[in-house]
């Protein structure tokens, strides 16, 4: 009851994919979760809660939608090059990634993977995916070659697409493995002026290409244009979020969690 009085009892809403199938997304903003956690921890210091434990306690059996990109299972080179993931070997990396995933994702939850799941062929990739909880959806990346292997079981994914546009808690989410700098719905805002569309991507990891995208976002947000109809001067919205798995310590995140994670990461740089 204490939790419900702080964060509200209706935190999940039903949503629909473009093909009419149903899904659900969390209504609670991450900042509200953190605020609620602080209030609880101040009143009950003997039991320290995390934002995620609050969220699960209230949502109960409802499903939650998460996003993540560029897992690169079986990609040994990334242990010491480019990503420099730092694991002793791929087995150690796999066990850590699977544990982080299953600590958060429940069987009824939905996870959209924005490409580059595995560098292995079909059978071993299927074995890894079978260890991950949740209903999986795939946006195809340039390293998802296992899809053409007849030993791969595609039924593990609810759908497989090169691109998708979904609705998440009243907002449009544009999904692509590759970053799209000028995306559909980019200029749309709600009555309060908040962005109504977010572009979630992967592919570039944490490389010089991501630095170029960071630069583009800053330039776009500093660019002024005249709003149609109102004639008011506005800054171009650019809600591009890199869902690279290392940015979330290999944990799938909700849209609101990615918005907060992206905001903190860019603030730090």
GROMACS .gro file of C-alpha atoms in nm, residues 4-209:
model
  206
    4UNK     CA    1   0.095   0.234  -0.440
    5UNK     CA    2   0.033   0.557  -0.252
    6UNK     CA    3   0.369   0.690  -0.368
    7UNK     CA    4   0.383   0.584  -0.729
    8UNK     CA    5   0.025   0.507  -0.830
    9UNK     CA    6  -0.147   0.179  -0.897
   10UNK     CA    7  -0.189   0.207  -1.274
   11UNK     CA    8   0.158   0.205  -1.418
   12UNK     CA    9   0.112  -0.002  -1.731
   13UNK     CA   10  -0.100   0.073  -2.035
   14UNK     CA   11  -0.185  -0.148  -2.328
   15UNK     CA   12  -0.030  -0.051  -2.655
   16UNK     CA   13  -0.041  -0.189  -3.006
   17UNK     CA   14   0.213  -0.264  -3.270
   18UNK     CA   15   0.146  -0.147  -3.627
   19UNK     CA   16   0.031  -0.498  -3.718
   20UNK     CA   17  -0.238  -0.489  -3.450
   21UNK     CA   18  -0.073  -0.721  -3.199
   22UNK     CA   19  -0.079  -0.601  -2.842
   23UNK     CA   20   0.203  -0.506  -2.610
   24UNK     CA   21   0.244  -0.294  -2.301
   25UNK     CA   22   0.473  -0.025  -2.174
   26UNK     CA   23   0.549   0.131  -1.837
   27UNK     CA   24   0.373   0.459  -1.765
   28UNK     CA   25   0.602   0.558  -1.479
   29UNK     CA   26   0.886   0.791  -1.573
   30UNK     CA   27   1.226   0.686  -1.440
   31UNK     CA   28   1.266   1.017  -1.258
   32UNK     CA   29   0.939   0.950  -1.074
   33UNK     CA   30   1.067   0.604  -0.984
   34UNK     CA   31   1.386   0.751  -0.838
   35UNK     CA   32   1.188   1.014  -0.645
   36UNK     CA   33   0.962   0.746  -0.501
   37UNK     CA   34   1.261   0.532  -0.405
   38UNK     CA   35   1.420   0.823  -0.218
   39UNK     CA   36   1.098   0.885  -0.026
   40UNK     CA   37   1.073   0.521   0.075
   41UNK     CA   38   1.440   0.493   0.169
   42UNK     CA   39   1.412   0.804   0.387
   43UNK     CA   40   1.108   0.665   0.570
   44UNK     CA   41   1.241   0.309   0.597
   45UNK     CA   42   1.623   0.319   0.604
   46UNK     CA   43   1.639  -0.039   0.724
   47UNK     CA   44   1.521  -0.155   0.379
   48UNK     CA   45   1.678   0.010   0.080
   49UNK     CA   46   1.479  -0.022  -0.245
   50UNK     CA   47   1.599   0.025  -0.601
   51UNK     CA   48   1.390   0.199  -0.874
   52UNK     CA   49   1.348  -0.136  -1.048
   53UNK     CA   50   1.217  -0.313  -0.737
   54UNK     CA   51   0.956  -0.039  -0.696
   55UNK     CA   52   0.851  -0.073  -1.057
   56UNK     CA   53   0.812  -0.452  -1.042
   57UNK     CA   54   0.628  -0.439  -0.710
   58UNK     CA   55   0.357  -0.217  -0.851
   59UNK     CA   56   0.328  -0.350  -1.205
   60UNK     CA   57   0.286  -0.707  -1.083
   61UNK     CA   58   0.209  -0.944  -1.369
   62UNK     CA   59   0.185  -0.683  -1.645
   63UNK     CA   60   0.444  -0.702  -1.921
   64UNK     CA   61   0.701  -0.429  -1.977
   65UNK     CA   62   0.879  -0.344  -2.302
   66UNK     CA   63   1.256  -0.307  -2.313
   67UNK     CA   64   1.514  -0.219  -2.577
   68UNK     CA   65   1.882  -0.310  -2.625
   69UNK     CA   66   2.132  -0.333  -2.909
   70UNK     CA   67   2.458  -0.493  -3.023
   71UNK     CA   68   2.487  -0.783  -2.780
   72UNK     CA   69   2.744  -0.955  -3.005
   73UNK     CA   70   2.740  -1.294  -2.839
   74UNK     CA   71   3.042  -1.506  -2.946
   75UNK     CA   72   3.232  -1.201  -3.074
   76UNK     CA   73   3.571  -1.270  -2.918
   77UNK     CA   74   3.748  -0.978  -3.086
   78UNK     CA   75   3.535  -0.728  -2.891
   79UNK     CA   76   3.686  -0.847  -2.563
   80UNK     CA   77   4.010  -0.664  -2.640
   81UNK     CA   78   3.934  -0.447  -2.945
   82UNK     CA   79   3.686  -0.164  -3.017
   83UNK     CA   80   3.450  -0.229  -2.721
   84UNK     CA   81   3.728  -0.367  -2.498
   85UNK     CA   82   3.467  -0.548  -2.291
   86UNK     CA   83   3.729  -0.683  -2.055
   87UNK     CA   84   3.601  -1.037  -1.997
   88UNK     CA   85   3.846  -1.326  -1.978
   89UNK     CA   86   3.670  -1.508  -2.261
   90UNK     CA   87   3.337  -1.534  -2.440
   91UNK     CA   88   3.198  -1.782  -2.188
   92UNK     CA   89   3.255  -1.534  -1.906
   93UNK     CA   90   3.096  -1.256  -2.112
   94UNK     CA   91   2.795  -1.472  -2.196
   95UNK     CA   92   2.731  -1.571  -1.835
   96UNK     CA   93   2.748  -1.209  -1.719
   97UNK     CA   94   2.522  -1.082  -1.998
   98UNK     CA   95   2.263  -1.355  -1.945
   99UNK     CA   96   2.259  -1.296  -1.570
  100UNK     CA   97   2.215  -0.920  -1.613
  101UNK     CA   98   1.933  -0.981  -1.863
  102UNK     CA   99   1.742  -1.237  -1.654
  103UNK     CA  100   1.774  -1.035  -1.333
  104UNK     CA  101   1.541  -0.780  -1.492
  105UNK     CA  102   1.344  -0.935  -1.778
  106UNK     CA  103   1.057  -1.169  -1.684
  107UNK     CA  104   0.901  -1.432  -1.913
  108UNK     CA  105   0.602  -1.208  -1.998
  109UNK     CA  106   0.814  -0.900  -2.078
  110UNK     CA  107   0.895  -0.783  -2.431
  111UNK     CA  108   1.249  -0.704  -2.549
  112UNK     CA  109   1.323  -0.538  -2.882
  113UNK     CA  110   1.682  -0.614  -2.986
  114UNK     CA  111   1.814  -0.352  -3.228
  115UNK     CA  112   2.040  -0.585  -3.422
  116UNK     CA  113   2.370  -0.775  -3.399
  117UNK     CA  114   2.271  -1.047  -3.156
  118UNK     CA  115   2.538  -1.307  -3.230
  119UNK     CA  116   2.843  -1.380  -3.441
  120UNK     CA  117   2.785  -1.756  -3.433
  121UNK     CA  118   2.580  -1.974  -3.662
  122UNK     CA  119   2.225  -2.092  -3.606
  123UNK     CA  120   2.245  -2.372  -3.351
  124UNK     CA  121   2.465  -2.197  -3.095
  125UNK     CA  122   2.276  -1.869  -3.135
  126UNK     CA  123   1.946  -2.048  -3.070
  127UNK     CA  124   2.094  -2.204  -2.757
  128UNK     CA  125   2.194  -1.862  -2.623
  129UNK     CA  126   1.856  -1.706  -2.703
  130UNK     CA  127   1.677  -1.990  -2.525
  131UNK     CA  128   1.853  -1.886  -2.205
  132UNK     CA  129   1.718  -1.530  -2.222
  133UNK     CA  130   1.383  -1.459  -2.061
  134UNK     CA  131   1.110  -1.259  -2.231
  135UNK     CA  132   0.938  -1.231  -2.567
  136UNK     CA  133   1.198  -1.125  -2.820
  137UNK     CA  134   1.161  -0.897  -3.125
  138UNK     CA  135   1.446  -0.839  -3.370
  139UNK     CA  136   1.546  -0.540  -3.578
  140UNK     CA  137   1.800  -0.695  -3.814
  141UNK     CA  138   2.161  -0.575  -3.797
  142UNK     CA  139   2.455  -0.627  -4.030
  143UNK     CA  140   2.596  -0.913  -3.818
  144UNK     CA  141   2.279  -1.123  -3.784
  145UNK     CA  142   2.400  -1.379  -4.040
  146UNK     CA  143   2.272  -1.671  -3.832
  147UNK     CA  144   1.926  -1.589  -3.968
  148UNK     CA  145   2.015  -1.760  -4.296
  149UNK     CA  146   2.129  -2.080  -4.122
  150UNK     CA  147   1.859  -2.349  -4.144
  151UNK     CA  148   1.960  -2.472  -3.797
  152UNK     CA  149   1.849  -2.143  -3.642
  153UNK     CA  150   1.501  -2.140  -3.488
  154UNK     CA  151   1.339  -1.809  -3.594
  155UNK     CA  152   1.030  -1.880  -3.381
  156UNK     CA  153   1.228  -1.751  -3.081
  157UNK     CA  154   1.150  -1.404  -3.218
  158UNK     CA  155   0.791  -1.277  -3.220
  159UNK     CA  156   0.884  -1.092  -3.538
  160UNK     CA  157   1.196  -1.009  -3.739
  161UNK     CA  158   1.209  -0.676  -3.929
  162UNK     CA  159   1.465  -0.443  -4.084
  163UNK     CA  160   1.281  -0.138  -3.946
  164UNK     CA  161   0.979  -0.069  -3.728
  165UNK     CA  162   0.772   0.210  -3.577
  166UNK     CA  163   0.595   0.130  -3.251
  167UNK     CA  164   0.400   0.323  -2.992
  168UNK     CA  165   0.531   0.333  -2.637
  169UNK     CA  166   0.328   0.508  -2.369
  170UNK     CA  167   0.181   0.767  -2.604
  171UNK     CA  168   0.504   0.823  -2.794
  172UNK     CA  169   0.624   0.695  -3.130
  173UNK     CA  170   0.947   0.495  -3.131
  174UNK     CA  171   1.140   0.465  -3.458
  175UNK     CA  172   1.354   0.151  -3.451
  176UNK     CA  173   1.652   0.082  -3.676
  177UNK     CA  174   1.987  -0.088  -3.632
  178UNK     CA  175   2.144   0.206  -3.813
  179UNK     CA  176   2.111   0.563  -3.678
  180UNK     CA  177   1.867   0.780  -3.874
  181UNK     CA  178   1.949   1.149  -3.833
  182UNK     CA  179   1.629   1.272  -4.001
  183UNK     CA  180   1.360   1.032  -3.881
  184UNK     CA  181   0.984   1.013  -3.925
  185UNK     CA  182   0.795   1.228  -3.674
  186UNK     CA  183   1.107   1.410  -3.554
  187UNK     CA  184   0.936   1.751  -3.525
  188UNK     CA  185   0.622   1.632  -3.349
  189UNK     CA  186   0.557   1.759  -2.997
  190UNK     CA  187   0.276   1.731  -2.746
  191UNK     CA  188   0.080   2.027  -2.607
  192UNK     CA  189   0.347   2.089  -2.345
  193UNK     CA  190   0.618   2.098  -2.610
  194UNK     CA  191   0.767   1.759  -2.522
  195UNK     CA  192   0.894   1.534  -2.805
  196UNK     CA  193   0.647   1.274  -2.927
  197UNK     CA  194   0.897   1.065  -3.128
  198UNK     CA  195   1.222   0.893  -3.033
  199UNK     CA  196   1.474   0.728  -3.267
  200UNK     CA  197   1.641   0.422  -3.109
  201UNK     CA  198   1.944   0.279  -3.285
  202UNK     CA  199   2.259   0.070  -3.248
  203UNK     CA  200   2.542  -0.025  -3.485
  204UNK     CA  201   2.797   0.241  -3.388
  205UNK     CA  202   2.871   0.110  -3.035
  206UNK     CA  203   3.080   0.369  -2.845
  207UNK     CA  204   3.308   0.468  -3.134
  208UNK     CA  205   3.411   0.776  -3.331
  209UNK     CA  206   3.088   0.731  -3.530
   0.00000   0.00000   0.00000
